[in-house]
Structure formats: C-alpha cells, structure tokens
C-alpha positions in Angstrom: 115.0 120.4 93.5 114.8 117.0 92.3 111.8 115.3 94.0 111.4 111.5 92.9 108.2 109.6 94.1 108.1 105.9 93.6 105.0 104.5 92.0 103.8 101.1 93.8 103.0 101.5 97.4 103.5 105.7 97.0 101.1 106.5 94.7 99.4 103.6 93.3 97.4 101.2 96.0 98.8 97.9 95.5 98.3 96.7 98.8 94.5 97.3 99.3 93.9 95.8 95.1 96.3 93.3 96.1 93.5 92.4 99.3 90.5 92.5 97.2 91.9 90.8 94.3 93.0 87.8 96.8 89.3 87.8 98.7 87.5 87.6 95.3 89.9 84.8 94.2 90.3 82.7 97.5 87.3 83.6 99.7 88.4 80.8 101.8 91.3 81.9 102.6 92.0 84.8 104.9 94.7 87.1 103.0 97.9 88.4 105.1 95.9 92.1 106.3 97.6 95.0 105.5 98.1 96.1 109.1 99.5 93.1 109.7 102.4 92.7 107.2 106.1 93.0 108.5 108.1 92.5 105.0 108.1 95.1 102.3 108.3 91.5 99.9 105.1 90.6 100.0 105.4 86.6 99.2 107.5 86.8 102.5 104.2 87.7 104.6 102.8 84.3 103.1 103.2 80.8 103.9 105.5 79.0 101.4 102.2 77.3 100.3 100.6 80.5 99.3 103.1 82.2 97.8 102.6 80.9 94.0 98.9 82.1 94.9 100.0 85.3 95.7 102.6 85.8 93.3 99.9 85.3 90.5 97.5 88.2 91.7 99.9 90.7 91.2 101.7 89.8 87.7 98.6 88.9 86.1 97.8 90.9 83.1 96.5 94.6 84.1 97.0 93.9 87.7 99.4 97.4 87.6 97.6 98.9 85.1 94.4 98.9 87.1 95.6 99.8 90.5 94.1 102.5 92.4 95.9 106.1 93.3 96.6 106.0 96.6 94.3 108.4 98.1 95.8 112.0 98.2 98.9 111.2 95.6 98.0 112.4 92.2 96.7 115.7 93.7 100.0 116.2 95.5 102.8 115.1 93.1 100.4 117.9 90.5 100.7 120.4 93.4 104.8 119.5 93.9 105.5 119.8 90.1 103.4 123.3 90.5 105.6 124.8 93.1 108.2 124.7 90.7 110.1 121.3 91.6 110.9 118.5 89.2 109.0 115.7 90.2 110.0 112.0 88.3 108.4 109.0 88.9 111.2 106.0 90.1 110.1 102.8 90.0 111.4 99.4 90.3 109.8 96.6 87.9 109.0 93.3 89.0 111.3 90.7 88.1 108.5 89.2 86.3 108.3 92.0 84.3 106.5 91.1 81.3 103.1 92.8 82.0 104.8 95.1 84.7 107.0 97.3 82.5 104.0 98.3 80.0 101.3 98.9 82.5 103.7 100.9 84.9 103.1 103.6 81.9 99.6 102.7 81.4 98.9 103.8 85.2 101.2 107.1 85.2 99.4 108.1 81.0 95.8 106.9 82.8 96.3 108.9 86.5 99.0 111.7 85.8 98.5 112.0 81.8 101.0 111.1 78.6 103.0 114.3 79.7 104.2 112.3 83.4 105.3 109.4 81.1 108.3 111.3 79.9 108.9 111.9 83.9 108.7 107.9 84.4 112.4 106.1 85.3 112.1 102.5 85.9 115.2 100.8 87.5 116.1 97.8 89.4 119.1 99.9 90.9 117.3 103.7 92.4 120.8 104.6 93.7 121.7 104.9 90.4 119.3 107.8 89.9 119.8 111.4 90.5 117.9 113.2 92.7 117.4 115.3 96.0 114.3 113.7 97.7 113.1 110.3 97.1 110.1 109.1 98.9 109.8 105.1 99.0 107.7 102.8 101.0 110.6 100.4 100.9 112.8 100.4 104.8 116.1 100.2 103.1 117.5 100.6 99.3 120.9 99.2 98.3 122.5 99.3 95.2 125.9 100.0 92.8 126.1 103.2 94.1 126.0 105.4 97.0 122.8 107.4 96.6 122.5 111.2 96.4 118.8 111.6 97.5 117.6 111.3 100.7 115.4 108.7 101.5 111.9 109.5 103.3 110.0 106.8 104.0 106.4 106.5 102.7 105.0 104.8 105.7 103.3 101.6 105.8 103.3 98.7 108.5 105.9 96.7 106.1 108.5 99.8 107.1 108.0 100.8 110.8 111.0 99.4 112.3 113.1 101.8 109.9 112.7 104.7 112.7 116.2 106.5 111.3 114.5 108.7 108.3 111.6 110.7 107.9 108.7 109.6 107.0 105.3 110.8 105.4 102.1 110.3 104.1 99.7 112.2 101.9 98.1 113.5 104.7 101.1 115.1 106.0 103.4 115.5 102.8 103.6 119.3 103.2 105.1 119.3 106.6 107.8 116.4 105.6 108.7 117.8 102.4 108.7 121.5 103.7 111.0 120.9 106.0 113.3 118.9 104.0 113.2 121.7 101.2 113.5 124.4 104.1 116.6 121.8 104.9 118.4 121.8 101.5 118.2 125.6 101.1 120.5 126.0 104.2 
C-alpha cells in the first residue's frame, strides 16, 4: 500500500505561520482567519490590494523551511511507514519556486530526517503519481492523467464544500485510513 501525504497544509502548518507571520508584519491589518477562509488559493481569500502583501510572507526566504508540523503529523506518517506501508511525501511547489523547492527538503531532512527526503516527490501534476491513498487538503486535483489514488481530504475550512470523499485529520487518521486499507484488501 502506497500511502502519499502531501506536505503544506497536511503536515506542515502553513496556515497558522502564515497568520503570525502576517500579524507581526501588518499589525494593522486584520489577516483573513483561518476559520474563515473559503479558497484553498490563499491570495483568493484577500482583497486584490493585499494580495502582493500576502504573496510575499509565504515565498520569502525560509518561510517553508521554518513551518511548524502540523500537530499530530510527524508522529503518524512514522507510525504509517511502521505498519509496514510505503508512505511518500507529494507535494506541489509554488510557482515561485525559487526558495520553495529547497526548503521543501529542508522541512522533511529537519522534521522526518535525511532518510524521508529520498521519500519526497514534488510535482505540479499529483495525478501523475502512483499511489493507493493520497491525503490532500486541496477540494479537487486535476491533471494529465486520471489518477490511481484515492483522494481523502485533509480537512480544513478552505475544503468543506467537497462533501464526496473522506476526510481526516490527525486526530482521527486511524479510523479513515483503517477503513480505507480494510477497503482495498477486499
């Protein structure tokens, strides 16, 4: 069983360092909360004016690289790759990629060790990836191909209107993912 786990939003926190990176910077500005956000696109939860201020939090060197786990994740995907399964890391770079790519690895060497760098894919294109499982907090992924994973959504406010899959946190992973392996044995 092929489990793949995507790494912003899944298991590292970029929403809440996203939060306190924009208080410290604009303290007179109230930031979009993250109960309150309805696209998975960040810059669209901000006003056109806002969005350049926005955009520079989260590319600006060791932004990624500093991000906190989300809390719960590291000690699961650890537990999932010691039940046996092949757990990969699938990730989607920023289009501004020029600190993104590097510090993607940074975060997996820094939380997971070197080893889980070898288990890192990035991609711009997921359905291009192999795989039984993959857990994303993004509502819908399109791409080239037609994917062979199943999609469980890692749940945040940004996803709820996708009510069609299942969806988890680390706080209930064992029950989704159980079932779904209890699923695939059938």
């Amino acid at each position: 069983m092929l489990i793949l786990l995507d790494q912003d939003g899944v298991l590292a926190d970029f929403e809440h360092a996203f939060l306190d990176a924009w208080r410290r910077r604009h303290p007179d500005i109230p930031p979009v909360e993250y109960e309150d956000r309805k696209s998975f696109h960040i810059l669209e939860d901000y006003t056109p004016a806002l969005r350049d201020r926005a955009e520079a939090i989260y590319t600006e060197p060791g932004f990624i690289r500093n991000l906190p786990p989300v809390p719960g994740a590291i000690e699961a995907a650890r537990e999932l790759l010691d039940l046996g399964l092949d757990v990969r890391i699938c990730s989607s770079p920023l289009r501004q990629y020029e600190n993104n790519v590097a510090e993607k690895y940074h975060w997996v060497e820094r939380h997971l060790g070197r080893d889980w760098t070898e288990r890192l894919i990035l991609t711009r294109d997921k359905t291009l990836v192999q795989g039984d499982i993959l857990v994303d907090d993004r509502p819908s992924i399109d791409g080239a191909a037609r994917p062979n994973w199943r999609h469980i959504i890692y749940d945040a406010p940004y996803n709820r209107q996708e009510t069609g899959r299942p969806r988890m946190t680390w706080a209930n992973w064992r029950n989704v993912l159980g079932g779904e392996l209890y699923r695939s044995d059938r």
